[in-house]
Coordinates of C-alpha atoms in Angstrom, one line a residue:
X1 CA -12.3 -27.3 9.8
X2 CA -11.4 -23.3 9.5
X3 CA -9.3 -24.3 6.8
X4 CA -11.9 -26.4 5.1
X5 CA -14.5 -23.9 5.3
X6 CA -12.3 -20.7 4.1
X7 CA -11.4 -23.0 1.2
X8 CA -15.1 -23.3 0.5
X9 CA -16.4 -19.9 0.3
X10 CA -12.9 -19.0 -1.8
X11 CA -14.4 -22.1 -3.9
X12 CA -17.5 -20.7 -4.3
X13 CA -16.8 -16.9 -4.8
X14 CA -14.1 -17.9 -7.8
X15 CA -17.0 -20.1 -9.3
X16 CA -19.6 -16.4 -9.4
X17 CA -16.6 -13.7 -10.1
X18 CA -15.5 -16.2 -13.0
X19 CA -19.5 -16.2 -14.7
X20 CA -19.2 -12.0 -14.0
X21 CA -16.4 -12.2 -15.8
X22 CA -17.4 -14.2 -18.5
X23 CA -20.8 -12.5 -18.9
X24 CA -19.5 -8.6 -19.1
X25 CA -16.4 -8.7 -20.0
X26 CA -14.8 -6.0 -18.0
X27 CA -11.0 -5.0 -18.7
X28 CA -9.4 -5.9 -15.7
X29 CA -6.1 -4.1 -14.5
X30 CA -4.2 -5.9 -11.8
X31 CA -1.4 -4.7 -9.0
X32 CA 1.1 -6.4 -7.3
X33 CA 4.6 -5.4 -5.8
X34 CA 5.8 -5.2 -2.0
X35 CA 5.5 -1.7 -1.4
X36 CA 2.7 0.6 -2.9
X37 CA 0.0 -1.6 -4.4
X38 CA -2.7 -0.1 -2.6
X39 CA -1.5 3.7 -3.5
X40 CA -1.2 2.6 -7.5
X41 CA -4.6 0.9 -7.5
X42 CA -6.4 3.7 -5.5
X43 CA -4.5 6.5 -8.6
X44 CA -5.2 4.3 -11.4
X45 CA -8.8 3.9 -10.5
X46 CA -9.0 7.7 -10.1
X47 CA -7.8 8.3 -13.6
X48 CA -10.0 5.4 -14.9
X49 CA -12.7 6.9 -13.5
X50 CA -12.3 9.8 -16.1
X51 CA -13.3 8.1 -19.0
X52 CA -14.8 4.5 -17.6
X53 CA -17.3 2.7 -15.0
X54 CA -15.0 1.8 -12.3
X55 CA -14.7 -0.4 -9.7
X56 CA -11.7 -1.2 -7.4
X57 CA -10.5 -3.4 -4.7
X58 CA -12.2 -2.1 -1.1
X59 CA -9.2 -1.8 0.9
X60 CA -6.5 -4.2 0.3
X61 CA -9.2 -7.5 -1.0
X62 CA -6.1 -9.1 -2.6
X63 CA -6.1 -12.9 -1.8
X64 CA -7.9 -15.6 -3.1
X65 CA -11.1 -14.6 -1.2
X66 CA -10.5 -11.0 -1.4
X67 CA -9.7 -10.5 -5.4
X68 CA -13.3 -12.4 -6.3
X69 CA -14.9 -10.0 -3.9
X70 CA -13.6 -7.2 -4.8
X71 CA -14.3 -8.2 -8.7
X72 CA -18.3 -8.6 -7.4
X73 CA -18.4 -5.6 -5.2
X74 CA -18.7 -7.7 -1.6
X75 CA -17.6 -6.8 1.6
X76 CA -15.6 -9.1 4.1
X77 CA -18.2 -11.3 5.9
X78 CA -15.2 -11.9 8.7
X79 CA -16.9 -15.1 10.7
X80 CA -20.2 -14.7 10.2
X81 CA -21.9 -17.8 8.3
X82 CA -25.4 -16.1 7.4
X83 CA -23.1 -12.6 5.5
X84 CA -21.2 -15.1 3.9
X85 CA -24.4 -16.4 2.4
X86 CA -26.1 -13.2 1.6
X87 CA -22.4 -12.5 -0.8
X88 CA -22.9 -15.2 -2.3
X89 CA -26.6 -14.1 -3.3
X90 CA -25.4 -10.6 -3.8
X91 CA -22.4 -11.8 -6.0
X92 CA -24.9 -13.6 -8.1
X93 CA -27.5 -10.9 -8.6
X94 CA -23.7 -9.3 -9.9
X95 CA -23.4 -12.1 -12.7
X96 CA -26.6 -10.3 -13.9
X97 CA -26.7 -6.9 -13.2
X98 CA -27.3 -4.6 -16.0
X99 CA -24.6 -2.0 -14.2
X100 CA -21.4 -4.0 -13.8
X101 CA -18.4 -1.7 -14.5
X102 CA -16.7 -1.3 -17.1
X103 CA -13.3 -1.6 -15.9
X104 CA -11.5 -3.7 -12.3
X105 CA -8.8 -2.0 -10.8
X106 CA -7.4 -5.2 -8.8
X107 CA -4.8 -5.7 -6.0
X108 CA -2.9 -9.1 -6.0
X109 CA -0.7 -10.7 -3.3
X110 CA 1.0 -13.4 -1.9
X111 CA 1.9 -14.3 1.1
X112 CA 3.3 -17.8 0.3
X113 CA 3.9 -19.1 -2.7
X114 CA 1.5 -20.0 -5.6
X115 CA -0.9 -17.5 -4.6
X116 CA -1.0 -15.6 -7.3
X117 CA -0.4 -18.2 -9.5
X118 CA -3.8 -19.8 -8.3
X119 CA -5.6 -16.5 -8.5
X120 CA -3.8 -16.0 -12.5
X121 CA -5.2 -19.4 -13.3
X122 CA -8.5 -17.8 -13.9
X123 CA -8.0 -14.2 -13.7
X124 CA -6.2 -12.7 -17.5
X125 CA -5.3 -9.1 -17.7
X126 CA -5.7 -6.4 -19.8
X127 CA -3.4 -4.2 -17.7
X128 CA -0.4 -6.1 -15.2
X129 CA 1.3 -3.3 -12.9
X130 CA 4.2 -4.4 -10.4
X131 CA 5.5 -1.5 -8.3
X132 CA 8.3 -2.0 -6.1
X133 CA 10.3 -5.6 -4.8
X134 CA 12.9 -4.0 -2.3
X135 CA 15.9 -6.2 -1.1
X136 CA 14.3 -7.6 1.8
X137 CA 9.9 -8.1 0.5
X138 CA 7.5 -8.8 2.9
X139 CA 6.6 -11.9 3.7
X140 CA 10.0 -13.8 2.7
X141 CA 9.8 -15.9 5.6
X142 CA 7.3 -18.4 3.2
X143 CA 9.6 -18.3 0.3
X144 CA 13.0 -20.0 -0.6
X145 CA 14.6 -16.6 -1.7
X146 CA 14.1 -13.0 -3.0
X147 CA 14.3 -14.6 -6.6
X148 CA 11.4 -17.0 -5.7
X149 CA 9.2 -13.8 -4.6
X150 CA 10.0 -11.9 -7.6
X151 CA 8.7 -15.0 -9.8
X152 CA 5.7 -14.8 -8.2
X153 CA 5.1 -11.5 -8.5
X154 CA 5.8 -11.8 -12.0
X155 CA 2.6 -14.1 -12.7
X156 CA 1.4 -10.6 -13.0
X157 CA 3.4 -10.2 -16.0
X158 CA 2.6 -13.4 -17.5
X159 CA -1.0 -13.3 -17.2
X160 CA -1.5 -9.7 -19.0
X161 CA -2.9 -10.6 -22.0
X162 CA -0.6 -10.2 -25.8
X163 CA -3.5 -7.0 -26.5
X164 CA -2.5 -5.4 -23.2
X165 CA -0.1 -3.3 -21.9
X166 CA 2.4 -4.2 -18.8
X167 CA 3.8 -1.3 -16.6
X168 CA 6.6 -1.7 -14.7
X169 CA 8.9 0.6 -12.1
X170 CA 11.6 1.2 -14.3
X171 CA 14.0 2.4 -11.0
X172 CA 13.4 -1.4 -9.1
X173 CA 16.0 -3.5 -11.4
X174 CA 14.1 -6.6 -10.3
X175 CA 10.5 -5.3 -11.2
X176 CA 12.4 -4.2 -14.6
X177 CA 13.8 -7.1 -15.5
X178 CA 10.4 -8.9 -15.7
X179 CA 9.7 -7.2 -18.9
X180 CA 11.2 -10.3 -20.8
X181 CA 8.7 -12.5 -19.6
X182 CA 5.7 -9.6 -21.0
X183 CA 3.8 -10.9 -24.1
X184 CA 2.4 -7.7 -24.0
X185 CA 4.0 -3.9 -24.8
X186 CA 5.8 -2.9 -22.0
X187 CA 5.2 0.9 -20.6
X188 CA 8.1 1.9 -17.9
X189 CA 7.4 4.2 -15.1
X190 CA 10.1 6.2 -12.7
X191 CA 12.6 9.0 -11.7
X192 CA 15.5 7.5 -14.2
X193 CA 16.3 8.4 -17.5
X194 CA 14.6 5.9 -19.5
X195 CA 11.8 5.8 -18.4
X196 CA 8.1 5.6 -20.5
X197 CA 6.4 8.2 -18.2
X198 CA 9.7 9.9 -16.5
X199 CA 9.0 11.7 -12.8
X200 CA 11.3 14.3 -11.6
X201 CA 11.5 16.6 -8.7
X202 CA 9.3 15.0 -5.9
X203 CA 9.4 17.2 -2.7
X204 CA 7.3 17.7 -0.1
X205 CA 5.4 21.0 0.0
X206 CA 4.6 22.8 3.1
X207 CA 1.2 25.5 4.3
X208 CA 2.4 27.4 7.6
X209 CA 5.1 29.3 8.7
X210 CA 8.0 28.8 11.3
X211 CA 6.5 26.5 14.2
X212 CA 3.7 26.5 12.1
X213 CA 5.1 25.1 9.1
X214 CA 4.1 22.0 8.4
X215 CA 4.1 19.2 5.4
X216 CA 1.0 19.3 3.8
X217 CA 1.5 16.9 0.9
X218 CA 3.8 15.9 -2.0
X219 CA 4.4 17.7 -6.2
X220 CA 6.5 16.8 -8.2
X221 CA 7.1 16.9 -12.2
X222 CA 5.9 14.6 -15.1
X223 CA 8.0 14.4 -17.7
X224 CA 6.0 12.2 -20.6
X225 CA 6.4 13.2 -24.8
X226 CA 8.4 16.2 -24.5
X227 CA 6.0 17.7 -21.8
X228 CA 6.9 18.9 -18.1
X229 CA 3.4 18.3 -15.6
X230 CA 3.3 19.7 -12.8
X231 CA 1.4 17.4 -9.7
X232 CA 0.3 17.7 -6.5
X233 CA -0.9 15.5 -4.1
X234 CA -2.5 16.8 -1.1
X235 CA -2.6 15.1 2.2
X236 CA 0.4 12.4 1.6
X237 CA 4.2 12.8 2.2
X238 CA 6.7 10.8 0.1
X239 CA 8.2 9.5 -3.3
X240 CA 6.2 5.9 -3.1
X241 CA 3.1 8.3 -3.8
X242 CA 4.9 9.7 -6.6
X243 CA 5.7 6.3 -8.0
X244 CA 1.8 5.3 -7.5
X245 CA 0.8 8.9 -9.9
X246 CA 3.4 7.9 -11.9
X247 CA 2.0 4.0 -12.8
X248 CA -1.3 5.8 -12.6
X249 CA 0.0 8.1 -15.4
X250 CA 1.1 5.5 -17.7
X251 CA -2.3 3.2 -17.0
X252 CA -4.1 6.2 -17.8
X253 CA -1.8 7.1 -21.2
X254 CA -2.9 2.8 -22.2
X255 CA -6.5 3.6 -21.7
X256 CA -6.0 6.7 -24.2
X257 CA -7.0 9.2 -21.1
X258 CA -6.0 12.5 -22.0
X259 CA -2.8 13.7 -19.8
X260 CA -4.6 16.8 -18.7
X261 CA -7.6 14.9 -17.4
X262 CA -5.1 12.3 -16.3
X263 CA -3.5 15.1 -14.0
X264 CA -7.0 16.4 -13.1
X265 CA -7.4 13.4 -11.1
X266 CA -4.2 12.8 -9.5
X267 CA -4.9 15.7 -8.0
X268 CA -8.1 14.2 -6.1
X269 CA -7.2 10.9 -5.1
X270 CA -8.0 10.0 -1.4
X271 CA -5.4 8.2 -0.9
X272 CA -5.9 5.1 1.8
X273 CA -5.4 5.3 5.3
X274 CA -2.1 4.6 7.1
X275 CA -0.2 5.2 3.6
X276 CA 2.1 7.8 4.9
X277 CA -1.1 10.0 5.2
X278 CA -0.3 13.1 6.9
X279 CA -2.2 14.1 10.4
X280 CA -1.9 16.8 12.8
X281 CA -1.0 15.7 15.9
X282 CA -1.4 16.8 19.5
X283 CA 0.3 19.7 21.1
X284 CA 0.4 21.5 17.1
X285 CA 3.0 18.1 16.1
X286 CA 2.7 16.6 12.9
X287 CA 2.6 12.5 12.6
X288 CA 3.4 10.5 9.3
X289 CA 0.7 7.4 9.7
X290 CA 2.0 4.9 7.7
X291 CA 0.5 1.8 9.7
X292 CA -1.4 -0.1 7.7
X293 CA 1.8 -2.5 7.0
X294 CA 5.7 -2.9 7.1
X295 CA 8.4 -4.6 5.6
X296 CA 12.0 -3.7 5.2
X297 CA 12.4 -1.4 2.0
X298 CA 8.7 0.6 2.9
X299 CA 10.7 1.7 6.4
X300 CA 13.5 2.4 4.2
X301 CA 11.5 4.8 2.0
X302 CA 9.2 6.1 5.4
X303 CA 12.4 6.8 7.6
X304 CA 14.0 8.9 4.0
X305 CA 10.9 10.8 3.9
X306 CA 11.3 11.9 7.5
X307 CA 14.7 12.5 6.9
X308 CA 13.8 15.1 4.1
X309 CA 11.2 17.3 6.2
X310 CA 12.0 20.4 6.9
X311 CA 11.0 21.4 10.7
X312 CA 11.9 23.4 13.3
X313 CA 11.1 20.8 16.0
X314 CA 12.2 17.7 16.8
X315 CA 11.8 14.1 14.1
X316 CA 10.8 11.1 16.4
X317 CA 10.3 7.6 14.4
X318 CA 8.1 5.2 16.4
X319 CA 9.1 1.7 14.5
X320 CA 7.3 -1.4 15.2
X321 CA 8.4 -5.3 14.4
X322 CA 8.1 -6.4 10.7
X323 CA 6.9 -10.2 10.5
X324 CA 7.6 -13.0 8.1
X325 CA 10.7 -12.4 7.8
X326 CA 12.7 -15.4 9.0
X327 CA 16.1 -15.3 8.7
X328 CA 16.4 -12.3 7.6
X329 CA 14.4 -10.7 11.0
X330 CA 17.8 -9.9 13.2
X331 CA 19.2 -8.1 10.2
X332 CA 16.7 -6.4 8.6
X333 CA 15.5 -4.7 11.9
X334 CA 19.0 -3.7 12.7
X335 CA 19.5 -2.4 9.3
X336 CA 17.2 0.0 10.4
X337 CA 17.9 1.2 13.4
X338 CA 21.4 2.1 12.0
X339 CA 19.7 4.0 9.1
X340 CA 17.3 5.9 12.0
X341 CA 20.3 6.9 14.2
X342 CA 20.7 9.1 11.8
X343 CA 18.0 10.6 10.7
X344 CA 16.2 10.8 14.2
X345 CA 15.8 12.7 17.7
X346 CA 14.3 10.0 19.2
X347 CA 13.3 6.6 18.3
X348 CA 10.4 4.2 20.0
X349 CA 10.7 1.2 19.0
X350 CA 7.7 -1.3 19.2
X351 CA 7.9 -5.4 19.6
X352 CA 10.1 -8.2 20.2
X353 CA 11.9 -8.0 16.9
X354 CA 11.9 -4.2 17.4
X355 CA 14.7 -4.4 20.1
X356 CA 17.1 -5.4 17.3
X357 CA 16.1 -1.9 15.8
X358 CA 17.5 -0.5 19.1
X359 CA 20.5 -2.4 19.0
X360 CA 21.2 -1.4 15.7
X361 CA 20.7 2.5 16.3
X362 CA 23.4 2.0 19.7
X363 CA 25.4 0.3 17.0
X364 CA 25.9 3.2 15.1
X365 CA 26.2 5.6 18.2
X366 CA 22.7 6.7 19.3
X367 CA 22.1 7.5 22.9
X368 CA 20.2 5.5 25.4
X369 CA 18.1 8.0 26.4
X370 CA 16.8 8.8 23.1
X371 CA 15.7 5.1 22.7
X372 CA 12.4 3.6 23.8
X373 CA 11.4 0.8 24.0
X374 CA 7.6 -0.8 24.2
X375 CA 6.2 -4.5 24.1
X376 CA 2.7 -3.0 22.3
X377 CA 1.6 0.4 20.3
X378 CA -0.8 1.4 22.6
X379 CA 1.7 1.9 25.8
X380 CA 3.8 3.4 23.5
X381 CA 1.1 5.8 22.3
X382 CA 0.4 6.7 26.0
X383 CA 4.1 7.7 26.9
X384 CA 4.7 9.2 23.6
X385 CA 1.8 11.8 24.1
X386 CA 3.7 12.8 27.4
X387 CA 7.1 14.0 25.8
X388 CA 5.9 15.3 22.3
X389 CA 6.4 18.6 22.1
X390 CA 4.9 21.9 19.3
X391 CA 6.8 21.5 16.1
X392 CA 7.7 17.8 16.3
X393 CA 7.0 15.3 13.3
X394 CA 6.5 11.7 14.4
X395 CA 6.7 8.8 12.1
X396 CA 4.6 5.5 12.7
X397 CA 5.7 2.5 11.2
X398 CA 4.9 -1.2 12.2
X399 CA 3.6 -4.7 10.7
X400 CA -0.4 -4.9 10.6
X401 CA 0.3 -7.5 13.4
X402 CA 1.2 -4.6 16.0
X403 CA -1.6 -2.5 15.4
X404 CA 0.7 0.6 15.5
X405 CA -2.4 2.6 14.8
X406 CA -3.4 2.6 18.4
X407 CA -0.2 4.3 19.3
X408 CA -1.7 7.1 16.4
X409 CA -4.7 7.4 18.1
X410 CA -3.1 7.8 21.6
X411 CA -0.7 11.2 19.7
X412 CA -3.6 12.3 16.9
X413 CA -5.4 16.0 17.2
X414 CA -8.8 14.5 16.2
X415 CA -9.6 11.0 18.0
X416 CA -12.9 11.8 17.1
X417 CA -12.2 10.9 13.6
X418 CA -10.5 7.8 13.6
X419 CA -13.0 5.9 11.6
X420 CA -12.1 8.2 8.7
X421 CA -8.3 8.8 9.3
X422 CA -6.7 5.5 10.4
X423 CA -6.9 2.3 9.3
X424 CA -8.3 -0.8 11.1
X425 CA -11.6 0.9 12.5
X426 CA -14.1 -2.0 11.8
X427 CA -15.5 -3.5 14.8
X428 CA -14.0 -6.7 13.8
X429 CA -10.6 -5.2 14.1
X430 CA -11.4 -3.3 17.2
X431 CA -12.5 -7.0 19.3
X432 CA -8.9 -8.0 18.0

């Protein structure tokens, strides 16, 4: 009956985004990828928001359900029957509204496959962005193979209209590759020579000194028709963030945004929660919240990041289980505690699968007492306020399933603030 009904209200929202569509005629930009959609689409709408009427995806609305409400401006109803019917009356006071937006800036995922085929059915693109695949994507568990998750991503690429532009990560060979299947002009984004819109030089910056010292956000060079652009971006640590600027950049450059304006705006995005935000900790520590989600290649990228701060104290990684993974789950978890034994003074690891991260760490020669090991994020939170100490940077890491933002909350400076800083502060999540 759940089913039935979820398949109903999809039904029915589909049926009202489709007549917005139809009736004002927005140019709609679409992301996919398995690591950074929701940093490229919160960028790109930034820069859009320069020269257009904007309106993006609230959070990460990127299902069936969640890409017609985010095209009509609706919030998630969760289980309640009578907000479900006041979207749909909202959604069609939208088909008439004299103030749509001009442009969508649209997330799009899948978690099994067909999914965004379905949504692509109806939905065509002015603008098709895929960010990053990785070797081991989220949610493989539901697919056959890597090559089978790339295909579906690529119904991005296939539904971007012959007028529109396609804008691809240049550095993923897999995410590269899909520009054969592009009826549109392909734009190329990324640190490799080549490159449409060419980054160079991304580094964490720092405010602070000694003890002090601590990240305070990410610059790094645009190198786009014989020009050299300076960035910054405030507030975020890491080279995914880069790669979002950069797609932004080149989405921007399609729209015929000017690239000062362009850089105006980079400079101002907000990014998301729990997107390798950076928070001060307890105790003067400094924690890298990237909890919102996990799969294999974003540890990768979060655990390299730690590896290239620059700190007087100690780097602790707090890593929690990565789901749908099937097969690939012993593997890919040990994978990573091999790769953390060696960036890492201590390492928590959260879960069931987790424990493989541990093995993997004692694999490749890590003490046992600078493993931990926790069934759930909040009892890892507790003991982990206990041993932090002034100076440390602690990275959090974990599947949405394990809620690793309740081990931030246990570690952060400002509790207080949690509805602004972390991610999954709704009271629906919190009765979860």
């Amino acid at each position: 009956m759940k089913n039935i009904l979820k398949k109903t209200v999809s039904l029915i929202l589909i049926f009202i985004a489709r007549q917005a569509l139809a009736r004002h005629k927005p140019k709609v930009v679409a992301i996919t990828g398995n690591v950074g959609k929701t940093g490229a689409k919160d960028a790109i709408a930034a820069v859009l928001t320069r020269k257009y009427t904007v309106r993006k995806s609230d959070k990460s609305f990127n299902s069936d359900i969640g890409v017609p409400l985010a095209i009509l401006g609706l919030p998630n109803a969760w289980a309640n029957p009578f907000g479900w019917f006041s979207n749909f009356f909202r959604g069609v006071q939208e088909v008439f509204s004299k103030d749509f937006p001009q442009v969508l800036v649209l997330e799009v995922g899948a978690d099994r496959p067909r999914d965004i085929a379905d949504i692509m059915k109806w939905l065509k693109l002015d603008i098709g962005v895929v960010t990053v695949m990785g070797k081991i994507p989220v949610h493989i568990e539901f697919f056959g193979s890597l090559e089978e998750v790339a295909k579906e991503k690529a119904e991005v690429v296939l539904a971007t209209k012959e007028s529109g532009n396609v804008i691809l990560n240049f550095d993923d060979k897999i995410v590269s590759a899909m520009a054969v299947k592009s009826r549109a002009q392909v734009l190329t984004f990324g640190f490799n020579e080549g490159a449409f819109v060419r980054g160079e030089n991304s580094h964490i910056y720092y405010e602070g000194e000694g003890i002090e010292r601590r990240p305070a956000g990410t610059s790094f060079k645009i190198i786009y028709d014989g020009n050299v652009l300076p960035v910054h971006l405030p507030g975020i640590a890491g080279k995914n963030a880069s790669y979002s600027a950069l797609a932004a950049f080149a989405c921007g450059i399609s729209f015929e945004i000017n690239p000062i304006s362009i850089l105006e705006a980079l400079g101002e995005v907000n990014f998301q929660p729990g997107r390798m935000r950076i928070i001060e900790g307890n105790k003067k520590t400094t924690i890298i919240d990237d909890t919102y989600n996990s799969s294999p290649v974003a540890v990768e990228h979060a655990l390299e990041i730690l590896s290239e701060i620059e700190t007087d104290g100690r780097k602790i990684a707090v890593i929690g289980d990565m789901m749908e993974l099937g097969n690939y789950t012993p593997e890919a978890h040990r994978s990573l505690g091999t790769m953390a034994s060696k960036i890492v003074d201590i390492l928590v690891c959260v879960g069931v699968r987790a424990k493989f991260i541990a093995d993997g760490a004692l694999s490749s020669g890590m003490t046992k007492k600078k493993i931990m090991l926790f069934d759930d994020s909040l009892s890892a939170g507790k003991a982990l306020d206990l041993i932090i100490k002034k100076g440390d940077t602690i990275l959090v890491k974990g599947s949405q399933y394990m809620r690793m933002e309740r081990t931030v909350l246990e570690i952060m400076a400002e509790p207080a603030r949690a509805s602004e800083l972390l991610v999954r502060q709704e009271e629906e999540w919190g009765r979860r």
